[in-house]
Amino acid sequence: MKDKILRGWRYFKKNGFVKTVKRLFLGLKIKLFGQKKQPEPQEYPVGPDEVELQRQRETVFPEPPFISVVVPLYNTELSYLEEMVNSVRAQTYSRWELCLADASDSNHAQVGEYCLSVACKDSRIRYRHLEKNLGISGNSNQAAEMARGDYIALLDHDDTYTPDALFEIAQAVVQFHPDVIYTDEDKISIEGKRYHPFYKPDWSPDLLYSQMYICHLLVFTKELFFAVGGFDEKASGSQDYDLMLRLSEQTKQIYHIPKVLYSWRETPSSTSINPNSKPYAHMAGLNALDAHLKRRYQGRAHAEETEYTYVYRARFHTLEKNPKVSVIIPTKDHPELLQNCVESILQKTNYPNYEILVLDNNSEEEKTFQLFKTLAQNERISVIPAKFDFNWSKLNNFGMQHATGDVFIFLNNDTQIISPDWMTFLAENALREEIGVVGALLLYEDGTIQHSGVVVGMGGWADHVYKGEKPVHYAPVFISPVINRNVLAVTGACMAISRATIKKIGQFNEDFIICGSDVEICLRAYHAGLYNLLCADARLYHLESKSRDAYIPEIDFTLSKKFYAPYREGEDPFYNPNLDKFSCVPRERSLK
């Protein structure tokens, strides 16, 4: 308690009264409203059977990689140490070495004694006693200095590998030659049970800007590790996050193995069970991300805290010259919906330079025309007749012809703004050179999620992940729905695309009539080497198609089948094949 009071006093002196109270309030808000309680430990069936393990033992790879497993030790509990070492010795892949760098003090001499005893039994185990404890980063660097392998695999002193972990790593190296590899993971409860698997997406740079989702198991070439300078001792607490950010600056050859190959042990003092156990680590992560963004974007980006521990917000300085944003809203009658939509934009948007283009697609009601006259009196708003049959793609392409902005926001008339900086967040990200299409977090009227990214192939076609769930920071098997991350597609109800991106990938496909072209343009952006983004910081209500019926023409199904095929038949790279594609709420896929 004394330490907590001292930390609070130092924070008060450094940041002042207002910021201190704000931080305390946000912490209370998280506890009361922002996060669900973690589930009770429940074991689940994982890993290959003995037949598969034997097949792996008998497999001979051409040019098999030599893998160095590096482990820094410090006053490690002997039972955990034994489990860790045994998990490495049990690997079905045999071309490895285990490098143990031990900084334990004299009261824990049994650590070194045990390591020396197992090293005598297995020549692949190498041990070095460190005269001084250099901290987690320094000790890890010492362990890495021992490595003779082509690849370095990280392992914490009280965690374990699954028996097939290094086999899967070796197989990925032989097939794809990546510079960096990461895998899925689970936890070992205090009772010793494996539970709570974390199924990750493939490489998602914007998700890494939000949190260190890579975590365990992390593997990289020894050459790349030393080229980036190894672990930075100034980043202790988030040294793995800082390292991953620096690795990503030097290579895009980053490969994800969608299998649980690592078990992270829960202890009362670990962040695996208590994220608030190491408050210094949160700030170390923020500083690491901020430094990375400044390097990556030549000083034109920075990192901010969010209300969630170990979750950050990357900000991009693309709006310094206040580029114009064109909001394009197709409509036909339903004047009450349009009025609420436009008024919410005018009243809540804090970005200064924007225009609104209302596309009148054959309205008939007198109330609608009266509203058009009222709206047209605002110098920001243009009402443009679009006298042709309804075609969502054609309408938005038509709107772009009349728009003067550098960013287009395509918006349904049955949406309403929630967050005042929604336009700022969408526009600053849409203007990034590496970004294709940006979507927002959309909520139903009851406050549950309507859209937090589209998974292509979900439900047999494409659907919204987390649909119907509460917008809270909670993700038992996948990524939280309320943090920014890359996705394969977003909904056309609210999507932002820069004029430069449209020039690169083309306009909406007008062969689609009602639905499907929003996903198709996202796929086109992805295939052009761009990343699409779910920007959860931008929030709106979506009343979901109250302005039209549920009819979908056959041509939309035909075209969707054609363009979605690789992901309907295969996998969406920003989801995970271990998850059930026929459930909008992420859950494990049934193996039956």
Coordinates of C-alpha atoms in Angstrom, one line a residue:
M1 CA 0.0 0.0 0.0
K2 CA 2.9 2.4 0.9
D3 CA 4.4 1.8 -2.6
K4 CA 1.1 2.6 -4.3
I5 CA 0.7 5.8 -2.3
L6 CA 4.2 6.9 -3.2
R7 CA 3.6 6.1 -6.9
G8 CA 0.4 8.1 -6.8
W9 CA 2.2 11.1 -5.1
R10 CA 4.9 11.1 -7.7
Y11 CA 2.3 11.0 -10.5
F12 CA 0.4 13.9 -8.9
K13 CA 3.6 16.0 -8.7
K14 CA 4.5 15.3 -12.3
N15 CA 1.1 15.7 -13.9
G16 CA -1.0 17.9 -11.6
F17 CA -4.5 17.5 -10.1
V18 CA -6.7 17.4 -13.2
K19 CA -4.8 14.6 -15.0
T20 CA -4.4 12.6 -11.7
V21 CA -8.2 12.7 -11.1
K22 CA -8.9 11.8 -14.7
R23 CA -6.6 8.8 -14.5
L24 CA -8.2 7.6 -11.3
F25 CA -11.7 8.1 -12.8
L26 CA -10.7 6.2 -15.9
G27 CA -9.4 3.3 -13.8
L28 CA -12.7 3.2 -11.9
K29 CA -14.6 3.3 -15.1
I30 CA -12.7 0.4 -16.5
K31 CA -13.4 -1.7 -13.4
L32 CA -17.1 -0.9 -13.2
F33 CA -18.1 -0.7 -16.9
G34 CA -15.3 -1.2 -19.4
Q35 CA -14.2 -4.8 -19.0
K36 CA -15.8 -8.2 -18.3
K37 CA -14.4 -10.5 -15.7
Q38 CA -12.1 -13.2 -17.0
P39 CA -13.6 -16.7 -17.3
E40 CA -12.9 -19.3 -14.7
P41 CA -10.2 -21.7 -15.8
Q42 CA -11.6 -24.5 -18.0
E43 CA -9.4 -27.0 -19.7
Y44 CA -10.0 -27.5 -23.4
P45 CA -8.8 -30.2 -25.9
V46 CA -5.5 -29.0 -27.5
G47 CA -2.6 -30.3 -29.5
P48 CA -1.9 -33.2 -31.8
D49 CA -2.4 -36.8 -30.8
E50 CA 0.4 -39.3 -30.4
V51 CA 0.1 -40.5 -34.0
E52 CA 0.8 -37.0 -35.3
L53 CA 3.6 -36.5 -32.7
Q54 CA 5.3 -39.7 -33.9
R55 CA 5.0 -38.6 -37.5
Q56 CA 6.7 -35.3 -36.6
R57 CA 9.6 -37.2 -34.9
E58 CA 10.1 -39.2 -38.1
T59 CA 9.9 -36.2 -40.5
V60 CA 13.2 -35.2 -42.1
F61 CA 13.3 -31.6 -43.4
P62 CA 15.6 -30.5 -46.2
E63 CA 18.1 -28.1 -44.6
P64 CA 16.4 -28.1 -41.2
P65 CA 17.0 -24.9 -39.3
F66 CA 18.9 -24.9 -36.0
I67 CA 16.8 -23.2 -33.4
S68 CA 18.2 -21.6 -30.2
V69 CA 15.7 -21.4 -27.4
V70 CA 16.8 -18.6 -25.1
V71 CA 15.7 -18.3 -21.5
P72 CA 16.7 -15.7 -18.9
L73 CA 16.6 -17.1 -15.4
Y74 CA 16.2 -15.2 -12.1
N75 CA 15.3 -16.8 -8.8
T76 CA 13.0 -19.2 -10.7
E77 CA 10.8 -21.6 -8.7
L78 CA 12.3 -25.0 -9.2
S79 CA 9.1 -26.8 -10.1
Y80 CA 8.3 -24.3 -12.9
L81 CA 11.9 -24.5 -14.1
E82 CA 11.7 -28.2 -14.4
E83 CA 8.4 -28.0 -16.4
M84 CA 9.9 -25.4 -18.7
V85 CA 13.1 -27.5 -19.4
N86 CA 11.1 -30.7 -19.8
S87 CA 8.8 -29.0 -22.3
V88 CA 11.8 -28.2 -24.5
R89 CA 13.3 -31.7 -24.1
A90 CA 10.0 -33.2 -25.2
Q91 CA 10.0 -31.5 -28.6
T92 CA 9.3 -33.7 -31.6
Y93 CA 11.9 -31.6 -33.5
S94 CA 15.4 -32.3 -32.3
R95 CA 17.7 -29.7 -33.9
W96 CA 17.6 -27.2 -31.1
E97 CA 19.6 -25.9 -28.2
L98 CA 18.4 -24.4 -24.9
C99 CA 20.4 -21.4 -23.8
L100 CA 20.0 -20.6 -20.1
A101 CA 21.4 -17.4 -18.7
D102 CA 21.0 -17.4 -14.9
A103 CA 21.2 -14.3 -12.8
S104 CA 19.7 -15.9 -9.6
D105 CA 21.1 -14.7 -6.3
S106 CA 22.9 -16.8 -3.7
N107 CA 19.7 -17.7 -2.0
H108 CA 18.5 -19.6 -5.1
A109 CA 21.6 -21.6 -5.8
Q110 CA 19.4 -24.6 -6.6
V111 CA 18.5 -23.0 -9.9
G112 CA 22.1 -23.3 -11.2
E113 CA 22.5 -26.7 -9.6
Y114 CA 19.5 -28.0 -11.5
C115 CA 20.5 -26.5 -14.8
L116 CA 24.0 -28.0 -14.6
S117 CA 22.6 -31.4 -13.8
V118 CA 20.3 -31.4 -16.9
A119 CA 23.0 -29.9 -19.0
C120 CA 25.2 -33.0 -18.1
K121 CA 22.4 -35.3 -19.3
D122 CA 21.6 -33.4 -22.6
S123 CA 24.4 -31.7 -24.6
R124 CA 21.8 -29.5 -26.2
I125 CA 21.3 -27.6 -23.0
R126 CA 23.8 -24.8 -22.3
Y127 CA 24.1 -22.9 -19.1
R128 CA 25.8 -19.6 -18.1
H129 CA 25.8 -18.1 -14.7
L130 CA 25.6 -14.3 -14.7
E131 CA 27.6 -12.5 -11.9
K132 CA 25.1 -9.7 -11.9
N133 CA 21.4 -9.4 -12.5
L134 CA 21.0 -7.2 -15.6
G135 CA 17.2 -7.1 -15.6
I136 CA 14.9 -9.0 -18.0
S137 CA 16.3 -7.2 -21.0
G138 CA 20.0 -7.5 -20.1
N139 CA 19.6 -11.2 -19.0
S140 CA 17.8 -12.0 -22.2
N141 CA 20.6 -10.4 -24.3
Q142 CA 23.1 -12.6 -22.4
A143 CA 21.0 -15.7 -23.2
A144 CA 20.9 -14.6 -26.9
E145 CA 24.7 -14.1 -26.9
M146 CA 24.9 -17.9 -26.3
A147 CA 22.8 -18.7 -29.3
R148 CA 24.4 -20.6 -32.2
G149 CA 21.2 -21.2 -34.1
D150 CA 19.8 -19.7 -37.2
Y151 CA 16.7 -18.7 -35.3
I152 CA 16.1 -17.5 -31.8
A153 CA 12.9 -18.7 -30.0
L154 CA 11.9 -16.9 -26.8
L155 CA 10.7 -18.7 -23.7
D156 CA 10.1 -17.3 -20.2
H157 CA 11.5 -19.2 -17.3
D158 CA 8.2 -20.4 -15.9
D159 CA 6.3 -21.0 -19.2
T160 CA 6.2 -24.1 -21.5
Y161 CA 6.2 -25.1 -25.1
T162 CA 3.8 -27.7 -26.5
P163 CA 5.6 -30.8 -27.8
D164 CA 5.1 -29.8 -31.5
A165 CA 6.1 -26.1 -31.1
L166 CA 9.6 -26.3 -32.6
F167 CA 8.4 -28.7 -35.3
E168 CA 5.9 -26.2 -36.5
I169 CA 8.5 -23.4 -36.4
A170 CA 10.9 -25.5 -38.4
Q171 CA 8.2 -26.4 -40.9
A172 CA 7.3 -22.7 -41.4
V173 CA 11.0 -21.8 -41.9
V174 CA 11.5 -24.5 -44.5
Q175 CA 8.3 -23.6 -46.4
F176 CA 8.2 -19.8 -46.1
H177 CA 11.6 -18.5 -44.9
P178 CA 10.2 -15.8 -42.7
D179 CA 12.3 -13.4 -40.6
V180 CA 9.8 -13.4 -37.7
I181 CA 7.3 -16.0 -36.6
Y182 CA 4.6 -15.9 -34.0
T183 CA 2.0 -18.4 -32.8
D184 CA -1.2 -18.7 -30.8
E185 CA -1.0 -19.3 -27.1
D186 CA -2.9 -20.2 -24.0
K187 CA -2.4 -19.9 -20.2
I188 CA -1.6 -22.3 -17.4
S189 CA -3.8 -21.5 -14.4
I190 CA -2.5 -21.4 -10.9
E191 CA -4.0 -24.9 -10.5
G192 CA -1.8 -26.1 -13.4
K193 CA -4.6 -26.4 -16.0
R194 CA -4.2 -25.2 -19.6
Y195 CA -7.1 -22.9 -20.6
H196 CA -8.0 -19.6 -22.2
P197 CA -6.5 -20.0 -25.7
F198 CA -5.8 -16.8 -27.6
Y199 CA -6.3 -17.2 -31.3
K200 CA -4.6 -14.3 -33.2
P201 CA -5.0 -12.8 -36.7
D202 CA -2.2 -12.9 -39.2
W203 CA 0.2 -10.0 -39.3
S204 CA -1.7 -6.8 -38.4
P205 CA 0.5 -3.7 -38.0
D206 CA -2.4 -1.5 -36.7
L207 CA -3.3 -4.1 -34.1
L208 CA 0.3 -4.0 -32.9
Y209 CA -0.1 -0.2 -32.6
S210 CA -2.9 -0.9 -30.3
Q211 CA -1.4 -3.7 -28.1
M212 CA 1.4 -6.3 -28.1
Y213 CA -0.9 -9.0 -29.5
I214 CA 2.1 -11.0 -30.8
C215 CA 3.2 -11.9 -27.3
H216 CA 4.1 -15.7 -27.2
L217 CA 5.6 -17.6 -29.0
L218 CA 7.9 -15.2 -30.8
V219 CA 10.7 -16.4 -33.0
F220 CA 13.1 -14.5 -35.3
T221 CA 16.4 -14.9 -37.1
K222 CA 19.5 -14.4 -35.0
E223 CA 20.8 -12.0 -37.7
L224 CA 17.8 -9.7 -37.5
F225 CA 17.8 -9.8 -33.7
F226 CA 21.4 -8.5 -33.5
A227 CA 20.8 -6.1 -36.5
V228 CA 18.2 -4.2 -34.5
G229 CA 20.3 -4.2 -31.3
G230 CA 18.6 -6.9 -29.3
F231 CA 16.5 -6.1 -26.3
D232 CA 16.6 -2.5 -25.1
E233 CA 17.2 -2.3 -21.3
K234 CA 15.4 1.0 -21.2
A235 CA 12.2 -0.8 -22.3
S236 CA 12.1 -3.3 -19.5
G237 CA 8.6 -4.3 -18.7
S238 CA 7.6 -4.1 -22.4
Q239 CA 10.9 -5.2 -23.8
D240 CA 9.2 -7.8 -26.1
Y241 CA 6.8 -5.2 -27.4
D242 CA 9.7 -2.8 -28.1
L243 CA 11.7 -5.5 -29.8
M244 CA 8.7 -6.6 -32.0
L245 CA 8.2 -3.0 -33.1
R246 CA 11.8 -2.6 -34.1
L247 CA 11.8 -6.0 -35.9
S248 CA 8.8 -4.8 -37.9
E249 CA 10.8 -1.8 -39.1
Q250 CA 13.3 -4.0 -40.7
T251 CA 11.2 -6.7 -42.3
K252 CA 7.7 -7.5 -43.6
Q253 CA 8.5 -11.2 -43.7
I254 CA 6.4 -11.9 -40.6
Y255 CA 4.5 -15.3 -40.5
H256 CA 1.8 -16.4 -38.1
I257 CA 1.3 -20.1 -37.2
P258 CA -2.4 -20.4 -36.1
K259 CA -1.8 -23.0 -33.5
V260 CA -1.5 -22.9 -29.8
L261 CA 2.2 -23.7 -29.2
Y262 CA 3.0 -21.8 -26.0
S263 CA 1.5 -21.8 -22.5
W264 CA 1.9 -18.7 -20.4
R265 CA 1.9 -19.4 -16.7
E266 CA -0.4 -17.4 -14.4
T267 CA 1.1 -16.2 -11.2
P268 CA -0.2 -13.6 -8.7
S269 CA 2.4 -11.1 -9.9
S270 CA 2.2 -11.8 -13.6
T271 CA 0.4 -9.7 -16.2
S272 CA -1.2 -12.9 -17.6
I273 CA -3.6 -12.9 -14.6
N274 CA -3.4 -9.3 -13.4
P275 CA -2.7 -6.6 -16.0
N276 CA -2.3 -4.0 -13.3
S277 CA 0.5 -5.9 -11.5
K278 CA 3.2 -4.0 -13.4
P279 CA 2.1 -0.4 -14.0
Y280 CA 5.6 0.6 -15.2
A281 CA 5.2 -1.9 -18.0
H282 CA 2.2 0.0 -19.4
M283 CA 4.2 3.2 -19.6
A284 CA 7.2 1.4 -21.1
G285 CA 4.9 0.0 -23.8
L286 CA 3.6 3.5 -24.5
N287 CA 7.1 4.9 -24.8
A288 CA 8.2 2.1 -27.1
L289 CA 5.3 2.6 -29.4
D290 CA 5.7 6.4 -29.5
A291 CA 9.4 6.0 -30.4
H292 CA 8.5 3.5 -33.1
L293 CA 5.9 5.7 -34.7
K294 CA 8.3 8.7 -34.7
R295 CA 10.9 6.6 -36.5
R296 CA 8.4 4.9 -38.8
Y297 CA 6.7 8.1 -39.9
Q298 CA 9.6 10.5 -39.6
G299 CA 8.1 12.4 -36.6
R300 CA 4.6 12.6 -38.2
A301 CA 2.9 10.2 -35.7
H302 CA 2.8 9.6 -32.0
A303 CA 1.3 7.3 -29.4
E304 CA -1.4 8.1 -26.8
E305 CA -2.8 6.3 -23.8
T306 CA -6.3 4.9 -23.9
E307 CA -8.6 4.0 -20.9
Y308 CA -7.4 0.4 -21.1
T309 CA -4.2 -1.0 -19.6
Y310 CA -1.6 -2.0 -22.3
V311 CA -3.8 -0.6 -25.0
Y312 CA -2.6 2.4 -27.0
R313 CA -3.7 4.7 -29.7
A314 CA -1.5 5.6 -32.7
R315 CA -2.1 9.1 -34.0
F316 CA -1.1 10.2 -37.5
H317 CA -0.3 13.8 -38.4
T318 CA -2.0 13.7 -41.8
L319 CA -4.5 16.5 -41.1
E320 CA -2.1 19.3 -40.4
K321 CA -3.2 21.3 -43.5
N322 CA -6.9 20.6 -42.8
P323 CA -7.7 18.6 -46.0
K324 CA -11.3 18.6 -47.0
V325 CA -13.5 15.6 -46.2
S326 CA -16.5 14.9 -48.4
V327 CA -19.4 13.0 -46.6
I328 CA -21.5 11.3 -49.3
I329 CA -25.0 10.3 -48.2
P330 CA -27.4 8.6 -50.7
T331 CA -31.1 8.9 -49.8
K332 CA -34.6 8.3 -50.9
D333 CA -37.3 9.8 -48.7
H334 CA -37.3 8.8 -45.0
P335 CA -36.6 12.5 -44.2
E336 CA -36.6 11.9 -40.5
L337 CA -33.6 9.5 -40.8
L338 CA -31.7 11.9 -43.0
Q339 CA -32.4 14.9 -40.8
N340 CA -31.2 13.0 -37.7
C341 CA -28.1 11.9 -39.6
V342 CA -27.1 15.3 -40.9
E343 CA -27.9 17.1 -37.7
S344 CA -25.7 14.7 -35.7
I345 CA -22.9 15.5 -38.1
L346 CA -23.3 19.2 -37.9
Q347 CA -23.8 19.3 -34.1
K348 CA -21.1 16.8 -33.0
T349 CA -18.3 16.8 -35.5
N350 CA -15.3 18.7 -34.3
Y351 CA -13.3 18.5 -37.6
P352 CA -13.5 21.9 -39.3
N353 CA -13.2 21.3 -43.0
Y354 CA -15.9 19.1 -44.5
E355 CA -18.8 19.1 -46.9
I356 CA -21.9 17.0 -47.0
L357 CA -23.3 15.7 -50.3
V358 CA -26.9 14.4 -50.1
L359 CA -27.7 12.3 -53.2
D360 CA -31.4 12.5 -53.9
N361 CA -32.2 9.1 -55.5
N362 CA -35.7 9.6 -56.8
S363 CA -37.4 10.9 -53.6
E364 CA -41.2 11.3 -53.8
E365 CA -42.4 12.7 -50.5
E366 CA -43.1 16.4 -50.0
K367 CA -41.6 16.3 -46.5
T368 CA -38.4 15.1 -48.1
F369 CA -38.2 18.0 -50.5
Q370 CA -38.9 20.5 -47.7
L371 CA -36.0 19.0 -45.8
F372 CA -33.8 19.3 -48.9
K373 CA -34.6 23.0 -49.1
T374 CA -33.7 23.5 -45.4
L375 CA -30.5 21.5 -45.7
A376 CA -29.4 23.4 -48.9
Q377 CA -29.4 26.7 -46.8
N378 CA -26.3 25.4 -45.0
E379 CA -23.2 26.2 -47.0
R380 CA -21.6 22.9 -46.1
I381 CA -24.5 20.9 -47.7
S382 CA -25.3 20.2 -51.3
V383 CA -28.4 18.3 -52.4
I384 CA -27.7 16.6 -55.7
P385 CA -30.3 14.9 -57.8
A386 CA -29.4 11.3 -58.7
K387 CA -32.1 10.4 -61.1
F388 CA -31.4 6.8 -61.9
D389 CA -32.4 3.4 -60.5
F390 CA -31.0 2.6 -57.1
N391 CA -27.5 1.2 -57.3
W392 CA -25.4 1.7 -54.2
S393 CA -22.1 1.5 -56.1
K394 CA -23.3 3.9 -58.8
L395 CA -24.6 6.4 -56.3
N396 CA -21.3 6.6 -54.4
N397 CA -19.3 6.8 -57.6
F398 CA -21.7 9.6 -58.7
G399 CA -21.1 11.3 -55.4
M400 CA -17.4 11.2 -55.8
Q401 CA -17.7 13.0 -59.2
H402 CA -19.3 16.0 -57.4
A403 CA -17.1 15.8 -54.3
T404 CA -14.2 18.2 -53.8
G405 CA -12.5 16.5 -50.7
D406 CA -9.3 14.6 -50.3
V407 CA -11.1 12.0 -48.3
F408 CA -14.5 10.5 -49.1
I409 CA -16.7 9.2 -46.2
F410 CA -19.5 7.0 -47.6
L411 CA -22.4 7.1 -45.0
N412 CA -25.8 5.6 -44.8
N413 CA -28.7 7.9 -44.0
D414 CA -29.7 5.7 -41.1
T415 CA -26.6 6.5 -39.0
Q416 CA -26.0 9.0 -36.3
I417 CA -22.7 10.3 -34.9
I418 CA -21.6 9.4 -31.3
S419 CA -18.0 10.5 -31.0
P420 CA -17.2 14.1 -31.9
D421 CA -13.8 13.2 -33.4
W422 CA -15.2 10.4 -35.6
M423 CA -14.3 12.3 -38.8
T424 CA -10.8 13.1 -37.5
F425 CA -10.0 9.5 -36.8
L426 CA -11.4 8.2 -40.1
A427 CA -9.7 10.9 -42.2
E428 CA -6.3 10.8 -40.6
N429 CA -6.1 7.1 -41.1
A430 CA -7.5 7.1 -44.6
L431 CA -4.8 9.5 -45.7
R432 CA -2.0 7.1 -44.6
E433 CA -0.2 5.7 -47.7
E434 CA -0.4 2.1 -46.5
I435 CA -4.2 2.2 -45.7
G436 CA -7.0 1.3 -48.1
V437 CA -10.4 1.5 -46.5
V438 CA -11.3 2.6 -43.0
G439 CA -14.4 1.6 -41.1
A440 CA -16.0 2.7 -37.8
L441 CA -17.4 0.9 -34.8
L442 CA -21.1 1.0 -35.3
L443 CA -23.7 0.3 -32.6
Y444 CA -27.4 -0.6 -32.6
E445 CA -29.9 1.7 -30.9
D446 CA -29.6 -0.5 -27.8
G447 CA -25.9 0.1 -27.6
T448 CA -24.7 -3.3 -28.7
I449 CA -22.3 -3.8 -31.6
Q450 CA -23.6 -3.7 -35.2
H451 CA -20.2 -3.6 -36.8
S452 CA -16.7 -4.2 -35.6
G453 CA -15.2 -5.3 -38.8
V454 CA -16.2 -7.8 -41.5
V455 CA -14.9 -11.4 -41.6
V456 CA -15.1 -12.6 -45.2
G457 CA -16.4 -16.2 -45.2
M458 CA -18.3 -15.8 -42.0
G459 CA -21.7 -17.3 -42.2
G460 CA -20.8 -18.7 -45.6
W461 CA -20.5 -15.2 -47.2
A462 CA -19.4 -12.3 -45.0
D463 CA -20.6 -11.0 -41.7
H464 CA -19.9 -8.6 -38.8
V465 CA -17.8 -10.1 -36.0
Y466 CA -19.0 -9.4 -32.5
K467 CA -22.5 -8.5 -33.8
G468 CA -24.9 -8.1 -30.9
E469 CA -22.2 -8.0 -28.2
K470 CA -21.6 -5.2 -25.8
P471 CA -18.8 -2.7 -26.8
V472 CA -16.5 -3.6 -23.9
H473 CA -12.8 -4.4 -23.8
Y474 CA -13.1 -8.2 -23.5
A475 CA -11.9 -10.9 -25.8
P476 CA -11.8 -14.5 -24.3
V477 CA -10.4 -16.1 -27.5
F478 CA -9.9 -13.3 -30.0
I479 CA -9.1 -9.6 -30.3
S480 CA -11.1 -7.1 -28.3
P481 CA -13.9 -5.5 -30.4
V482 CA -13.2 -2.0 -29.2
I483 CA -9.6 -1.5 -30.3
N484 CA -8.2 -0.5 -33.6
R485 CA -7.0 -3.4 -35.8
N486 CA -6.6 -4.4 -39.4
V487 CA -9.5 -6.3 -41.0
L488 CA -10.1 -7.7 -44.5
A489 CA -13.2 -5.7 -45.0
V490 CA -15.6 -3.1 -43.4
T491 CA -19.2 -2.3 -44.0
G492 CA -20.3 0.4 -46.5
A493 CA -22.6 1.9 -43.9
C494 CA -19.7 4.0 -42.9
M495 CA -16.4 3.8 -44.7
A496 CA -13.6 6.3 -45.5
I497 CA -11.3 6.1 -48.5
S498 CA -8.9 8.8 -49.7
R499 CA -9.0 10.2 -53.2
A500 CA -5.5 8.9 -53.7
T501 CA -6.6 5.4 -52.9
I502 CA -9.5 5.5 -55.2
K503 CA -7.1 6.6 -58.0
K504 CA -5.0 3.5 -57.2
I505 CA -7.7 0.8 -56.9
G506 CA -10.6 2.3 -58.8
Q507 CA -14.2 3.1 -57.9
F508 CA -17.0 0.9 -56.6
N509 CA -18.0 -2.0 -58.9
E510 CA -21.4 -1.0 -60.4
D511 CA -22.2 -4.6 -61.4
F512 CA -23.3 -5.0 -57.8
I513 CA -26.7 -3.4 -57.2
I514 CA -27.4 -3.4 -53.4
C515 CA -24.8 -5.2 -51.4
G516 CA -21.4 -6.8 -51.8
S517 CA -19.4 -4.0 -53.5
D518 CA -18.3 -2.6 -50.1
V519 CA -16.5 -5.8 -49.3
E520 CA -15.3 -6.1 -52.9
I521 CA -13.6 -2.7 -52.9
C522 CA -11.9 -3.7 -49.5
L523 CA -10.7 -6.9 -51.1
R524 CA -9.3 -4.9 -54.1
A525 CA -7.5 -2.6 -51.7
Y526 CA -6.0 -5.6 -49.8
H527 CA -4.9 -7.3 -53.1
A528 CA -3.2 -4.0 -54.0
G529 CA -1.0 -4.3 -50.9
L530 CA -3.0 -1.9 -48.7
Y531 CA -4.3 -2.6 -45.2
N532 CA -7.9 -2.0 -44.3
L533 CA -8.7 -0.7 -40.8
L534 CA -11.4 -1.0 -38.2
C535 CA -11.1 2.3 -36.4
A536 CA -12.9 1.6 -33.2
D537 CA -12.2 5.2 -32.0
A538 CA -14.8 6.4 -34.5
R539 CA -18.2 5.5 -33.2
L540 CA -21.7 5.9 -34.7
Y541 CA -25.2 4.5 -34.3
H542 CA -26.5 2.5 -37.3
L543 CA -30.2 1.8 -37.5
E544 CA -29.3 -0.9 -40.1
S545 CA -31.1 -0.4 -43.4
K546 CA -34.3 1.2 -42.1
S547 CA -34.4 3.1 -45.4
R548 CA -34.8 0.0 -47.6
D549 CA -36.2 -3.5 -47.6
A550 CA -34.2 -6.7 -47.3
Y551 CA -34.4 -7.7 -50.9
I552 CA -31.0 -8.6 -52.5
P553 CA -30.8 -9.2 -56.3
E554 CA -29.4 -12.5 -57.5
I555 CA -26.5 -10.7 -59.3
D556 CA -25.2 -9.6 -55.9
F557 CA -25.0 -13.2 -54.7
T558 CA -23.3 -14.3 -58.0
L559 CA -20.7 -11.5 -57.8
S560 CA -20.1 -12.0 -54.1
K561 CA -19.6 -15.8 -54.7
K562 CA -16.9 -14.9 -57.3
F563 CA -15.0 -12.2 -55.4
Y564 CA -15.3 -13.8 -51.9
A565 CA -14.3 -17.3 -53.1
P566 CA -10.7 -17.4 -51.8
Y567 CA -11.9 -16.5 -48.3
R568 CA -15.2 -18.5 -48.3
E569 CA -13.3 -21.6 -49.3
G570 CA -10.1 -20.7 -47.3
E571 CA -9.6 -18.3 -44.4
D572 CA -9.8 -14.6 -43.7
P573 CA -6.2 -13.7 -42.7
F574 CA -7.4 -11.2 -40.1
Y575 CA -9.5 -13.8 -38.3
N576 CA -8.2 -17.2 -37.2
P577 CA -9.0 -20.7 -38.6
N578 CA -9.5 -22.1 -35.1
L579 CA -12.6 -19.9 -34.7
D580 CA -16.1 -20.9 -35.8
K581 CA -16.9 -19.0 -39.0
F582 CA -20.6 -19.6 -38.5
S583 CA -20.7 -17.6 -35.2
C584 CA -20.5 -13.8 -35.2
V585 CA -19.3 -14.1 -31.6
P586 CA -15.8 -15.5 -31.6
R587 CA -15.7 -19.0 -30.3
E588 CA -13.7 -22.1 -30.9
R589 CA -14.5 -24.1 -34.0
S590 CA -16.0 -27.5 -33.2
L591 CA -13.6 -30.4 -34.2
K592 CA -16.5 -32.8 -34.6

